[in-house]
mmCIF file of C-alpha atoms and ligand atoms in Angstrom:
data_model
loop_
_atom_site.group_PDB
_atom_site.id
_atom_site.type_symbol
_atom_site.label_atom_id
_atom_site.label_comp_id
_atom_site.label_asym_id
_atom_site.label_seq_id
_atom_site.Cartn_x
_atom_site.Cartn_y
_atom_site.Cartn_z
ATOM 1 C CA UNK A 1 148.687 116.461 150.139
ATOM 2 C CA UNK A 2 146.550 119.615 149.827
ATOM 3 C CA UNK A 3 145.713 121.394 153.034
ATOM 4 C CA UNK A 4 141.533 121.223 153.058
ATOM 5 C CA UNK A 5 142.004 123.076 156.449
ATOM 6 C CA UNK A 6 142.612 126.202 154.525
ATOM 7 C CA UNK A 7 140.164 128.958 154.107
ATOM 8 C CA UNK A 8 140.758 131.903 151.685
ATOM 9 C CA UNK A 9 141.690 134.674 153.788
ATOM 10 C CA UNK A 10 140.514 138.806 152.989
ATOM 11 C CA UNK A 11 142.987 140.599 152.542
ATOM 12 C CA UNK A 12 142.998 143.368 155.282
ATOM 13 C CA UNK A 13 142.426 147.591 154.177
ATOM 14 C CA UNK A 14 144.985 148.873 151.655
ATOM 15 C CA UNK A 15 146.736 145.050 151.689
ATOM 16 C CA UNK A 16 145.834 145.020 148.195
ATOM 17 C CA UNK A 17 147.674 147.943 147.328
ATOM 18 C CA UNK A 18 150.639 146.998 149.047
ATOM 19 C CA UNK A 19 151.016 143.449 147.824
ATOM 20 C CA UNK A 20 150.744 145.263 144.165
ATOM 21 C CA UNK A 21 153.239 146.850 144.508
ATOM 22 C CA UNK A 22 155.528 143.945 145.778
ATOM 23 C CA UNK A 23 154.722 142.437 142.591
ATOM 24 C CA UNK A 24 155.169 145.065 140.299
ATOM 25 C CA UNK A 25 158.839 144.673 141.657
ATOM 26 C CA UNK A 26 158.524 141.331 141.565
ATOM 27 C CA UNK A 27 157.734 141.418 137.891
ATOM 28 C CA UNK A 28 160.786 143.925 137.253
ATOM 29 C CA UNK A 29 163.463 141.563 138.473
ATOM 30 C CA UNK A 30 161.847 138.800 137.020
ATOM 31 C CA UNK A 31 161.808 140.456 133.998
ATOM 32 C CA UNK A 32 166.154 140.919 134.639
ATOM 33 C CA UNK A 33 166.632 137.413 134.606
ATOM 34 C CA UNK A 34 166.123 136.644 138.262
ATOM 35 C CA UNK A 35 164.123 133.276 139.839
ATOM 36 C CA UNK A 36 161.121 134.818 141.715
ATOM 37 C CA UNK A 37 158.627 133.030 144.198
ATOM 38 C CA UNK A 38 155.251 131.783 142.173
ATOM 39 C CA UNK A 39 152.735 134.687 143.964
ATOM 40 C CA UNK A 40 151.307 131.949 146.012
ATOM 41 C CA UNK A 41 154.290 131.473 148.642
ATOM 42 C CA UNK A 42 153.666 135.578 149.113
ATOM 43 C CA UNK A 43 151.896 135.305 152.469
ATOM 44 C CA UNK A 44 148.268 137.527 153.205
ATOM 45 C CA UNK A 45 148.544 139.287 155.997
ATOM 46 C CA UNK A 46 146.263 137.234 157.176
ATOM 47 C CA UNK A 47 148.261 134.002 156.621
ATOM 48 C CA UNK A 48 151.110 135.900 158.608
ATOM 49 C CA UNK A 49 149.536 136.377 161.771
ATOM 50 C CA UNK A 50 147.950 132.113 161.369
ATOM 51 C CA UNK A 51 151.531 131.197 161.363
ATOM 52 C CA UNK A 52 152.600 134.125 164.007
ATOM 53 C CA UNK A 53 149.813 132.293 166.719
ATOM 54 C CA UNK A 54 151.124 128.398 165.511
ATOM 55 C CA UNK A 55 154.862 130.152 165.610
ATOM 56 C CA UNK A 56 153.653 130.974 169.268
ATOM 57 C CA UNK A 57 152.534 127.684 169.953
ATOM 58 C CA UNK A 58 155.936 125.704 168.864
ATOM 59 C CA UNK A 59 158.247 128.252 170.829
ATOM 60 C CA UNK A 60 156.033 127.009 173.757
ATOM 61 C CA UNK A 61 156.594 123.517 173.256
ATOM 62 C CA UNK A 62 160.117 123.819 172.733
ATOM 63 C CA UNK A 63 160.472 126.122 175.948
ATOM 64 C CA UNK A 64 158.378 123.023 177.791
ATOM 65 C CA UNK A 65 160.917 120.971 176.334
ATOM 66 C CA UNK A 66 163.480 122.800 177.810
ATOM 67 C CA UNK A 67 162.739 122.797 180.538
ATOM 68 C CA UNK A 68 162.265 118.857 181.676
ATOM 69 C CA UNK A 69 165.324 117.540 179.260
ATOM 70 C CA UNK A 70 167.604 116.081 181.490
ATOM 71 C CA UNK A 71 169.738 112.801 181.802
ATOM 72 C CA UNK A 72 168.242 109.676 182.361
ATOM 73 C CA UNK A 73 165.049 111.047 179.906
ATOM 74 C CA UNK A 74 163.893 109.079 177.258
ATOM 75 C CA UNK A 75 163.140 110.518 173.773
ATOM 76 C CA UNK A 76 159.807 108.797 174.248
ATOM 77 C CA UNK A 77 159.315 111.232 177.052
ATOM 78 C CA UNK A 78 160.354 113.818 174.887
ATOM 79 C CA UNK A 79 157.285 112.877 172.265
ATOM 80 C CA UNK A 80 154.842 112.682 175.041
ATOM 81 C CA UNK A 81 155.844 116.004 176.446
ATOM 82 C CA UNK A 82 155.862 117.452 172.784
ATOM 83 C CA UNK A 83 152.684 116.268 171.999
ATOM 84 C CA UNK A 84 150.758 116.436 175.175
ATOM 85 C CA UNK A 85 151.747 120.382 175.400
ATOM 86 C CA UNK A 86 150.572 120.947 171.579
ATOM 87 C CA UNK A 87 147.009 119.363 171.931
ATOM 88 C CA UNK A 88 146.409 120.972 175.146
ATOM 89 C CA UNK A 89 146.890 124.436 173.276
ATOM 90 C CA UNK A 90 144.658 123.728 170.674
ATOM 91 C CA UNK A 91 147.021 122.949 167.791
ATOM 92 C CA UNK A 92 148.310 119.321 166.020
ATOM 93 C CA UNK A 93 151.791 118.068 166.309
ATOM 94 C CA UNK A 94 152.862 117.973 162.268
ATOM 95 C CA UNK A 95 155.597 115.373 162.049
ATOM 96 C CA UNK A 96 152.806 112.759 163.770
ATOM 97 C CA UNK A 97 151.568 110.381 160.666
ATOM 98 C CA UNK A 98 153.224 112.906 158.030
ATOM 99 C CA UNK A 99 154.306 110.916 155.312
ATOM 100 C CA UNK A 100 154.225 107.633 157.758
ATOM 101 C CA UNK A 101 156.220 109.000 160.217
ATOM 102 C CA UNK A 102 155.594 107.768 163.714
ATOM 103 C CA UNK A 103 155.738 110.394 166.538
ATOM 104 C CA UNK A 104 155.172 113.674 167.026
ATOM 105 C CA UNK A 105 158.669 115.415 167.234
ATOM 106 C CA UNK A 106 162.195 114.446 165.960
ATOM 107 C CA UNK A 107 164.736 113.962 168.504
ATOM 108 C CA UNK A 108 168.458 113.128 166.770
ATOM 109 C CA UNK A 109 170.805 112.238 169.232
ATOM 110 C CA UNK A 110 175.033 113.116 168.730
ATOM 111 C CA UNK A 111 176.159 111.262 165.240
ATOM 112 C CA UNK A 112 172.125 111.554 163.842
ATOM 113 C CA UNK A 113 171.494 114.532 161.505
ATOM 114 C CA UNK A 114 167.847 114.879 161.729
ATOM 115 C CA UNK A 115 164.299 112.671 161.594
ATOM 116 C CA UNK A 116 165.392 110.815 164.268
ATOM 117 C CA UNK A 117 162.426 109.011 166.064
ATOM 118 C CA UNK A 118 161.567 109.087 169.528
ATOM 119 C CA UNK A 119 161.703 105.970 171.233
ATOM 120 C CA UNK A 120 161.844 104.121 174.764
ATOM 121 C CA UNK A 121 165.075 102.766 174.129
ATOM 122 C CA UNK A 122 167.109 106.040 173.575
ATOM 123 C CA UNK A 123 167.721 107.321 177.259
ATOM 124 C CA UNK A 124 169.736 110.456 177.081
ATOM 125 C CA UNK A 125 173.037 110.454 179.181
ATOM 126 C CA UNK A 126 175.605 112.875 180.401
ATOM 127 C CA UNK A 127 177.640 114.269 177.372
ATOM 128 C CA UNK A 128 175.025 113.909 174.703
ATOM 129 C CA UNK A 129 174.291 116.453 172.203
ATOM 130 C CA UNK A 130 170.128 116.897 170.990
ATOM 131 C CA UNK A 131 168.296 118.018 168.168
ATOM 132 C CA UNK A 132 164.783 118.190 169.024
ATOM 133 C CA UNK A 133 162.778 119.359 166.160
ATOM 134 C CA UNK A 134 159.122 120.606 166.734
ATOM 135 C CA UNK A 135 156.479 121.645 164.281
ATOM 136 C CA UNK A 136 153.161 122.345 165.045
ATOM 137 C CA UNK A 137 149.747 122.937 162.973
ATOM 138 C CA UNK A 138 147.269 125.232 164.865
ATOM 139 C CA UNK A 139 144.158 126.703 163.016
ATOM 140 C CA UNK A 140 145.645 124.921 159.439
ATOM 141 C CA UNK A 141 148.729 127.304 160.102
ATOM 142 C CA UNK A 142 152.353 125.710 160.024
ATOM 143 C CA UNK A 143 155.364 126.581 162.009
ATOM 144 C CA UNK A 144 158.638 124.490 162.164
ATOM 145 C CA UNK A 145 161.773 125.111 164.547
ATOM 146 C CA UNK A 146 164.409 122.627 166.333
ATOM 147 C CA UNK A 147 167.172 123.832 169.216
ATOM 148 C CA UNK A 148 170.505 121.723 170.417
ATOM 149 C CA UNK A 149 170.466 120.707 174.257
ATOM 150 C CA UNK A 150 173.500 119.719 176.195
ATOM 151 C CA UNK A 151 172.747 116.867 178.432
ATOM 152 C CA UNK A 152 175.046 117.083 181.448
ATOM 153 C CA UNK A 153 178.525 117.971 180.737
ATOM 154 C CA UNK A 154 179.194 117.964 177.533
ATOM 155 C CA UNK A 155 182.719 117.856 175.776
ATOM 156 C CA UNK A 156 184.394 120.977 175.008
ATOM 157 C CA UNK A 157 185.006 119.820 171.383
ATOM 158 C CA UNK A 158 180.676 119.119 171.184
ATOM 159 C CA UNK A 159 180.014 122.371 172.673
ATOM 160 C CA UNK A 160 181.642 124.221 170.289
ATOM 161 C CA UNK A 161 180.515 122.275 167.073
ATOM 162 C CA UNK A 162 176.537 123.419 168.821
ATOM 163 C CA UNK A 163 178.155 127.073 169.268
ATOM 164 C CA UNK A 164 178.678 127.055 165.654
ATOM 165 C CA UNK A 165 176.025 125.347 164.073
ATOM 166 C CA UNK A 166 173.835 128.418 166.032
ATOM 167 C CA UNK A 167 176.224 130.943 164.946
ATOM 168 C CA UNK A 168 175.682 129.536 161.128
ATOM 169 C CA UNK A 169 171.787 130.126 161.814
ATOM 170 C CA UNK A 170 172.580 133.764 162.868
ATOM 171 C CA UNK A 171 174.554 134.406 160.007
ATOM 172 C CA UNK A 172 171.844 132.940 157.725
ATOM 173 C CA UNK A 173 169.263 135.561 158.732
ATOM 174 C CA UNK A 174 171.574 138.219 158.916
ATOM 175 C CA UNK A 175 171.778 137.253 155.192
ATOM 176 C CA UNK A 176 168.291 136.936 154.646
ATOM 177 C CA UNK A 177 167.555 140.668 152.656
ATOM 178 C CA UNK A 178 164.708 141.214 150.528
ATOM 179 C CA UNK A 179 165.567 142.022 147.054
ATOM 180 C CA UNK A 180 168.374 139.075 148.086
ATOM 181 C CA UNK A 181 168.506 136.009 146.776
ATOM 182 C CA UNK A 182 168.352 132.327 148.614
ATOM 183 C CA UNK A 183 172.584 132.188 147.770
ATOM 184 C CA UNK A 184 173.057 134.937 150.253
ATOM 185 C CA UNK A 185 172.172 133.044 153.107
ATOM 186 C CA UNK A 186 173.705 129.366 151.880
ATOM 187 C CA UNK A 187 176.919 131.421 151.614
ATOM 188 C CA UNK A 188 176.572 132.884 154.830
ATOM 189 C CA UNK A 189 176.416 129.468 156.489
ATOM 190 C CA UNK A 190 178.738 127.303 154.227
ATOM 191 C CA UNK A 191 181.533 130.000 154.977
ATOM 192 C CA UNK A 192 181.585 130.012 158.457
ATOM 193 C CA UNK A 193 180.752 126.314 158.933
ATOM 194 C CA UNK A 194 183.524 125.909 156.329
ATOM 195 C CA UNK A 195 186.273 128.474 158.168
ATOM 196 C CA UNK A 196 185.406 126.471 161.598
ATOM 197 C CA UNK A 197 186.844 123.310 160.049
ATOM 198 C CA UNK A 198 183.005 121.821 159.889
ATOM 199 C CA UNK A 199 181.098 120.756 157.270
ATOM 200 C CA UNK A 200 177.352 121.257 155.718
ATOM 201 C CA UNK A 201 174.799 118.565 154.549
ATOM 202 C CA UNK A 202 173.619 119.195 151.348
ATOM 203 C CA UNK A 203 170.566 116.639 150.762
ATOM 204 C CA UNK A 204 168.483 118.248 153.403
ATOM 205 C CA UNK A 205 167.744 121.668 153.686
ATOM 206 C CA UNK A 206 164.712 124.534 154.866
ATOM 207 C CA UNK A 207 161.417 125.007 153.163
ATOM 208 C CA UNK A 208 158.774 126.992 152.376
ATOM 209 C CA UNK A 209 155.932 126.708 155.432
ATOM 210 C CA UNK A 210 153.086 128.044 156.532
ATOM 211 C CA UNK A 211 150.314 126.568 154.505
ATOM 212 C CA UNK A 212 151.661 123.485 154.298
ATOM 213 C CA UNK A 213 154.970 121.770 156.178
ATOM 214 C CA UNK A 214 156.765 121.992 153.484
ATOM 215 C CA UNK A 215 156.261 124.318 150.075
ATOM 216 C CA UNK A 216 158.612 125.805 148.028
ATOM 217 C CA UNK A 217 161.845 126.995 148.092
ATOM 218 C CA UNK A 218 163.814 124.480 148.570
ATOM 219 C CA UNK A 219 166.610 126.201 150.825
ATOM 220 C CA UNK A 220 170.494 125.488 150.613
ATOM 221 C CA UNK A 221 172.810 126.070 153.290
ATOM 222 C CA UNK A 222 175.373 126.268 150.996
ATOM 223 C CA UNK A 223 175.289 128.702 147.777
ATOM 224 C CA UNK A 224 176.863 131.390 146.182
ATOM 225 C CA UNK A 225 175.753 135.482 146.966
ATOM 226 C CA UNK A 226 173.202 136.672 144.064
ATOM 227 C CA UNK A 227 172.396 133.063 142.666
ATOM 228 C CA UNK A 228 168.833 131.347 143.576
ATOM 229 C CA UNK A 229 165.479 132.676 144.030
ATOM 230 C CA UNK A 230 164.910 136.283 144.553
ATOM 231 C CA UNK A 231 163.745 137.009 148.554
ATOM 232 C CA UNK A 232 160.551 138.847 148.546
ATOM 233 C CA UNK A 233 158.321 140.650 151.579
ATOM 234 C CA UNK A 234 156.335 138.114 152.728
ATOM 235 C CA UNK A 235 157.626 135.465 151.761
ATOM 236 C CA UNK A 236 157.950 132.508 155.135
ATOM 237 C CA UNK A 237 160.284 129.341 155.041
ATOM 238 C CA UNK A 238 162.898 127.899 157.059
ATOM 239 C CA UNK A 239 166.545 128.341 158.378
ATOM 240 C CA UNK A 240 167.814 124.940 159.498
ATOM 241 C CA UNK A 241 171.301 124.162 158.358
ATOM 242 C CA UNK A 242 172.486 120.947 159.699
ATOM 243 C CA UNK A 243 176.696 121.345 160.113
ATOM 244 C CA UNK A 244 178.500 118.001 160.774
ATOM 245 C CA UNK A 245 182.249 117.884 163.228
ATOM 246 C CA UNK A 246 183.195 115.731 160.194
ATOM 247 C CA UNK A 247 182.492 114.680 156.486
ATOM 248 C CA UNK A 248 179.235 116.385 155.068
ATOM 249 C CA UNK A 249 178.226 112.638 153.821
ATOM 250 C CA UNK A 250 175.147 110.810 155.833
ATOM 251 C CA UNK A 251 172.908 107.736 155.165
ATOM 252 C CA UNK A 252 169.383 107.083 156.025
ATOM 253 C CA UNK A 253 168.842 104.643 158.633
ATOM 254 C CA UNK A 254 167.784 101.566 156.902
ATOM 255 C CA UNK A 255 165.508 100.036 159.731
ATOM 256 C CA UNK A 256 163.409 102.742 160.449
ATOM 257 C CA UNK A 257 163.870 104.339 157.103
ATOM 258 C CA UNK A 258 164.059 107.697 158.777
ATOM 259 C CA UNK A 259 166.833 108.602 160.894
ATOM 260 C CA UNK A 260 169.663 110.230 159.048
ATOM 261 C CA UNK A 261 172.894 109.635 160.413
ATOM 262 C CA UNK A 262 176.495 110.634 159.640
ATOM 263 C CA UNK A 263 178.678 108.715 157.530
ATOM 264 C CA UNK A 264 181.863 108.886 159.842
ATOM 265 C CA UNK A 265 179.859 108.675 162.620
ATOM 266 C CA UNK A 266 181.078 111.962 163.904
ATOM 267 C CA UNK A 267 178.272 114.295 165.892
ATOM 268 C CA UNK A 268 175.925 116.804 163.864
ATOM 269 C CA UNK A 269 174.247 119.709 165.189
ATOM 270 C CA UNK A 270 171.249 122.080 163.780
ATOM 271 C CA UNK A 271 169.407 125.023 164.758
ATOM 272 C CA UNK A 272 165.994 125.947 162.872
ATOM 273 C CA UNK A 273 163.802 129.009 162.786
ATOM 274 C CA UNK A 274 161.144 130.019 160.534
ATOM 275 C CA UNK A 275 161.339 133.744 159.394
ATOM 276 C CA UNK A 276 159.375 135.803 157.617
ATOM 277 C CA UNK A 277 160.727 137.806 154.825
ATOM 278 C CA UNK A 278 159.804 141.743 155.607
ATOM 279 C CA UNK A 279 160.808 145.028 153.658
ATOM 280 C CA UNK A 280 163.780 144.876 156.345
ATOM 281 C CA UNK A 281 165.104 141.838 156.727
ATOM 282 C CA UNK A 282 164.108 137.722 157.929
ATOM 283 C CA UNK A 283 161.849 137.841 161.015
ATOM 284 C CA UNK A 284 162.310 134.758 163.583
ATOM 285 C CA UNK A 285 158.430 133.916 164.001
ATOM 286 C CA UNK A 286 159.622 130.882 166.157
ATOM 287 C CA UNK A 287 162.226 130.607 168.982
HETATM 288 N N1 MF3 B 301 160.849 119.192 161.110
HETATM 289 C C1 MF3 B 301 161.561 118.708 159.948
HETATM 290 C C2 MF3 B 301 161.967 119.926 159.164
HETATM 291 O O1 MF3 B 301 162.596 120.746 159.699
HETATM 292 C C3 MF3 B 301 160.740 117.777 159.139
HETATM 293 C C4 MF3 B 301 160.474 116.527 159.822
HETATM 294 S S1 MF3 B 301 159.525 115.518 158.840
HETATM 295 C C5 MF3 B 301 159.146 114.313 159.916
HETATM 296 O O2 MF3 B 301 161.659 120.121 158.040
HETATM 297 F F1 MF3 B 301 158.250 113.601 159.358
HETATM 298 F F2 MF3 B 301 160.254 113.635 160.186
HETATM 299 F F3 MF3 B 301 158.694 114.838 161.007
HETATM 300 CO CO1 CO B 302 162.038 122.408 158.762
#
């Protein structure tokens, strides 16, 4: 759906100049054979610090989140939490009514991937292993970033797949270069999920945001250095690689039609951030 919200931003003194000469360069390895961004997923300035302020905003909730999670807690009282802290700071919860989906945050519990939904009936116990994924609209601007929490004591075997899954973020935006391309940071992450024994879904991956919740590129978490679209200075999406204990295969949950779940019903874990591509490197703009 287009975002109405959306007003066209000035660009701010000598911006112009600057994002010229991004695309001038642009142009030149385009012109080498290489994929480049459509100028439109370039972030204004502008643009940068809207999603900086909603980036603001979701580190907040996920900090609130933090700290109340505990066992006995329902994800329902996850959602409320979620949503209750995003309204009262001016800004929309974006997963709520987003293509049909119910609630306001995704909360995927030990053998669930991702999208699972909040609900009454999921009280988290000692041992469990979270996802809880939070993205937030404030001002029209989009931010998008999920952390793993340990409920109780967790196994040592569940810990570590978590301590990896993060580590596979790290290595994604250590990666992330401009003048890169997308296939240095799905390498990044395949190898070391790969050399820990885990594995790395594939039909999911991080996005474009900012303007919308979800724009293009489409971004792997598995690749090969110096293949996919070129990375370019301003440029925002998503780091989110989702690294199962087990098989990379998962199904979608055919009640609910959301919740995406392991095939061999081993536990998944992810970490997200959204970064900003800069003339040094990817920028967390969420926590
Ligand atoms: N937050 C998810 C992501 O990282 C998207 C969730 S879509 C929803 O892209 F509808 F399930 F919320
Ligand atoms: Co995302």
């Amino acid at each position: 759906m287009k975002n109405l919200f959306k007003k066209k931003e000035a660009l701010m003194p000598g911006e112009a100049e600057r994002r010229e000469k991004v695309l001038q360069r642009m142009k030149e390895y385009k012109a080498r054979g290489y994929r480049v961004p459509l100028r439109k997923l370039l972030k204004t300035e502008a643009q940068i610090e809207g999603i900086r302020r909603s980036g603001a905003v979701n580190t907040g909730v996920l900090d609130c989140v933090a700290a109340h999670i505990c066992p006995g807690m329902t994800t329902e009282e996850i959602d409320r939490l979620v949503y209750d802290y995003t309204v009262a700071h001016g800004a929309v919860p974006a997963p709520l009514h987003y293509e049909g989906f119910p609630k306001s945050v995704c909360t995927s519990v030990n053998d669930e991937v991702c999208h699972g939904i909040p609900s009454p009936k999921v009280v988290l116990k000692e041992g469990d292993i979270v996802n809880v994924d939070v993205s937030t609209i404030l001002d029209g601007y989009y931010s998008d970033a999920s952390r793993m929490f340990l409920i109780g004591e967790v196994s040592e075997e569940c810990r570590r797949l978590v301590r990896v899954a993060r580590e596979c973020l790290d290595k994604g935006l250590e990666a992330a270069k401009p003048w890169g391309c997308l296939g240095d940071i799905g390498a990044a992450v395949q190898e070391h999920a790969e050399a820990n024994g885990y594995s790395v879904v594939r039909e999911y991956g991080g996005h474009g945001v900012g303007l919308e919740f979800h724009e293009d590129p489409f971004v792997d978490h598995v690749g090969k250095r110096g293949k996919g679209m070129l990375l370019v200075p301003g440029m925002v999406f998503t780091i989110e690689p989702m690294i199962n204990m087990g098989k990379r295969h998962i199904y979608v949950d055919a009640d609910d039609e959301w919740t995406v779940l392991t095939d061999d019903g081993l536990p998944s874990a992810q970490w997200e951030y959204t970064v900003l591509m800069t003339e040094t490197g990817a920028e967390v703009i969420t926590g």
